[in-house]
Short mmCIF file of C-alpha atoms in Angstrom, two decimals:
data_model
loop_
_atom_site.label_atom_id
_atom_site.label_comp_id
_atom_site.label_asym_id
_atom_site.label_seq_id
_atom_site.Cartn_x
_atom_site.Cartn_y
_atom_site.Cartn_z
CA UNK A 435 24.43 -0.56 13.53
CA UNK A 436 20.68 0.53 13.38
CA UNK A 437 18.80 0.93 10.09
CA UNK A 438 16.86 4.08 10.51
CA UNK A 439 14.45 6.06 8.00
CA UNK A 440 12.97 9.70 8.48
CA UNK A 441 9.49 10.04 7.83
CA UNK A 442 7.70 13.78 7.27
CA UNK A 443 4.29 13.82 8.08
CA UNK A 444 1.53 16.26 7.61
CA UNK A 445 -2.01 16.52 9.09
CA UNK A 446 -5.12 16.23 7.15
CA UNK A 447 -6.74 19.73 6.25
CA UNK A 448 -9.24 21.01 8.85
CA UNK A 449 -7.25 19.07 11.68
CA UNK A 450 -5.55 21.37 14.56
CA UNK A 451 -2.09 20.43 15.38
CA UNK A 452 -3.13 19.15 18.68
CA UNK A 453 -6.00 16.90 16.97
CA UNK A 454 -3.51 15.71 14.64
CA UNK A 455 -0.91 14.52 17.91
CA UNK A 456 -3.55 13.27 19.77
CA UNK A 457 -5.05 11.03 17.16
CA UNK A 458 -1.60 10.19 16.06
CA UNK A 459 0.03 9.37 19.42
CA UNK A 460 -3.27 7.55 21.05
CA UNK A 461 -4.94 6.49 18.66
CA UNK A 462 -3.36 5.34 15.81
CA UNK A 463 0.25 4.52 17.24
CA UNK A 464 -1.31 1.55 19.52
CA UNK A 465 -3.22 0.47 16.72
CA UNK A 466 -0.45 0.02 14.42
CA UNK A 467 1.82 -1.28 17.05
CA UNK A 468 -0.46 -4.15 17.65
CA UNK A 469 -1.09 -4.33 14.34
CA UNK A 470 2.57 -4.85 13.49
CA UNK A 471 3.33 -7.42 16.05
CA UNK A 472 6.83 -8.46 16.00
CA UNK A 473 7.66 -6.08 12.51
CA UNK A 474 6.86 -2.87 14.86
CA UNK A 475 10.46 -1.04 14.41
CA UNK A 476 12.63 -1.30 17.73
CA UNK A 477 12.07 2.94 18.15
CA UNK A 478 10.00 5.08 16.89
CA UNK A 479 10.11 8.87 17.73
CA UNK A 480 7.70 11.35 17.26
CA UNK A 481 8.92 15.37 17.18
CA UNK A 482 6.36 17.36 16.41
CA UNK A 483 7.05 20.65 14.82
CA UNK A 484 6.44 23.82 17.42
CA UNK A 485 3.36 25.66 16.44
CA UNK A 486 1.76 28.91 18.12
CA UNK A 487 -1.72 29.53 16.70
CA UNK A 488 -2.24 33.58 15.65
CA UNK A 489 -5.04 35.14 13.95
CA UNK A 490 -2.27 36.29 11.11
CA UNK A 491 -3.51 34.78 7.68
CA UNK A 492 0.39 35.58 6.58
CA UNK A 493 1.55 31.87 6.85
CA UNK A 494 1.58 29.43 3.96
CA UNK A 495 -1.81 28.14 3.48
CA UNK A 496 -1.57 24.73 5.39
CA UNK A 497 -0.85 26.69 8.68
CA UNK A 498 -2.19 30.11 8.17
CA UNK A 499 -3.33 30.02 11.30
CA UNK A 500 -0.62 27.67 13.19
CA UNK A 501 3.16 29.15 11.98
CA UNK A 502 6.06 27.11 12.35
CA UNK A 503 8.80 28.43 15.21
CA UNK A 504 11.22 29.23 12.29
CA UNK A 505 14.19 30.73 12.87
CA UNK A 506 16.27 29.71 9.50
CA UNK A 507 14.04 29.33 6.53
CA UNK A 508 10.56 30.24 5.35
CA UNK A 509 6.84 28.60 6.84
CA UNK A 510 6.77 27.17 3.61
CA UNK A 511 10.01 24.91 4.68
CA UNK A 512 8.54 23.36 7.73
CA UNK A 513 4.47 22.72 5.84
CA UNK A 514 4.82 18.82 7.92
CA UNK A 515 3.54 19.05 11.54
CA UNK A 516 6.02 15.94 12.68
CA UNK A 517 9.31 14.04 11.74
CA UNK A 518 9.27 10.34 12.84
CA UNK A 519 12.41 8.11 13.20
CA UNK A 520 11.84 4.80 12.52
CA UNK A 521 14.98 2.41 13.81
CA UNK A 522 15.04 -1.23 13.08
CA UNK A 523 17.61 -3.98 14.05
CA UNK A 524 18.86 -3.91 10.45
CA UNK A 525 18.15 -3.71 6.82
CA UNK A 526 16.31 -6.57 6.75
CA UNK A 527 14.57 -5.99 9.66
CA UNK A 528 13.06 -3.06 8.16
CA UNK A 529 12.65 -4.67 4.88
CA UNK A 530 10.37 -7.74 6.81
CA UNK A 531 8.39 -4.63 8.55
CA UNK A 532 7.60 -3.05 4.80
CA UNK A 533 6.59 -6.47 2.94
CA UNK A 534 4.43 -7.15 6.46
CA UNK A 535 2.87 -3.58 6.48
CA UNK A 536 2.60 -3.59 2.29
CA UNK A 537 0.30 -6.59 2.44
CA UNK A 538 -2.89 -5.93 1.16
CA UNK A 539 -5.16 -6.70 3.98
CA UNK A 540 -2.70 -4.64 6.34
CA UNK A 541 -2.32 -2.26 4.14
CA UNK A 542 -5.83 -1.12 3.88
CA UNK A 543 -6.20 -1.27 7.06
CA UNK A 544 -3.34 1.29 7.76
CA UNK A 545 -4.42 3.72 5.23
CA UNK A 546 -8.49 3.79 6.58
CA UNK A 547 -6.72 5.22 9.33
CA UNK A 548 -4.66 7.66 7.74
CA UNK A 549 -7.09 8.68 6.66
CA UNK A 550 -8.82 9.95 9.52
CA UNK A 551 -6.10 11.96 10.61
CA UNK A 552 -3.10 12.02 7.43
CA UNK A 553 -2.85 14.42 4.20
CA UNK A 554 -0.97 11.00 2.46
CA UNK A 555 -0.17 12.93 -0.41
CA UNK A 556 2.45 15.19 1.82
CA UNK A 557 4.02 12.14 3.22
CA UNK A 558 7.46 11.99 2.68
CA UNK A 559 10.26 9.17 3.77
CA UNK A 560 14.25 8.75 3.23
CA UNK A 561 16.70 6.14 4.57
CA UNK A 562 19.46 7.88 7.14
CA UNK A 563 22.88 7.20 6.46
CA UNK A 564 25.80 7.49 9.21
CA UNK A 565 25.33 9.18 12.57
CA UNK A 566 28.53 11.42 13.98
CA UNK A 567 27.11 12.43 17.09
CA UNK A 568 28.72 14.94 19.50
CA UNK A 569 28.30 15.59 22.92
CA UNK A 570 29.42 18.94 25.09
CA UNK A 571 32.35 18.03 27.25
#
């Protein structure tokens, strides 16, 4: 069985939503893939939350001008531009990828970029638990 975590990501204010997946995808996903080496997780799956920029100044004031899609719940639910799912071999597969990643040196190498492109202080991260999945017949 996989060991997975959720990650909710936001962009950096003053970053469009397609700045923020271009960066993300091309530029800092290769560089922290190489960077990782062999502690890169197995998968790792981008879904970026559907935006359609307006001129309406209605929205929450992260997206004011780039609403959410919602169709259950408020703009102020869906404030993160992407959900990533991180799957690793195992437990201690991920935990070798965090003590790698949480080195110092790699660390602050990871977070320069961030920078760039990240509002770190929205980022948010849980461990999934069991997966029922279901399938049309």
């Amino acid at each position: 069985m996989t060991y997975s975590v959720l990650v909710f990501l936001s962009r950096k204010p003053g970053t469009t939503p397609e700045q923020f997946r271009d960066y993300y995808a091309g530029s800092h996903m290769p560089m922290f893939r190489k960077l990782a080496g062999i502690h890169f997780p197995a998968r790792h799956i981008q879904r970026y939350i559907h935006r359609t920029a307006t001129s309406s100044d209605s929205n929450t004031p992260r997206n004011s001008s780039t609403p959410a899609s919602v169709f259950l719940g408020t703009q102020a639910d869906f404030d993160y531009d992407v959900v990533v799912t991180l799957e690793f071999k195992d437990e201690a597969t991920f935990q070798a990828h965090l003590d790698y990643i949480q080195q110092p040196d790699i660390a602050a190498i990871i977070a320069a970029d961030e920078e760039r492109f990240l509002d770190r202080s929205q980022t948010r991260a849980a461990v999934l638990g069991e997966m029922i999945e279901m399938t049309a017949q």
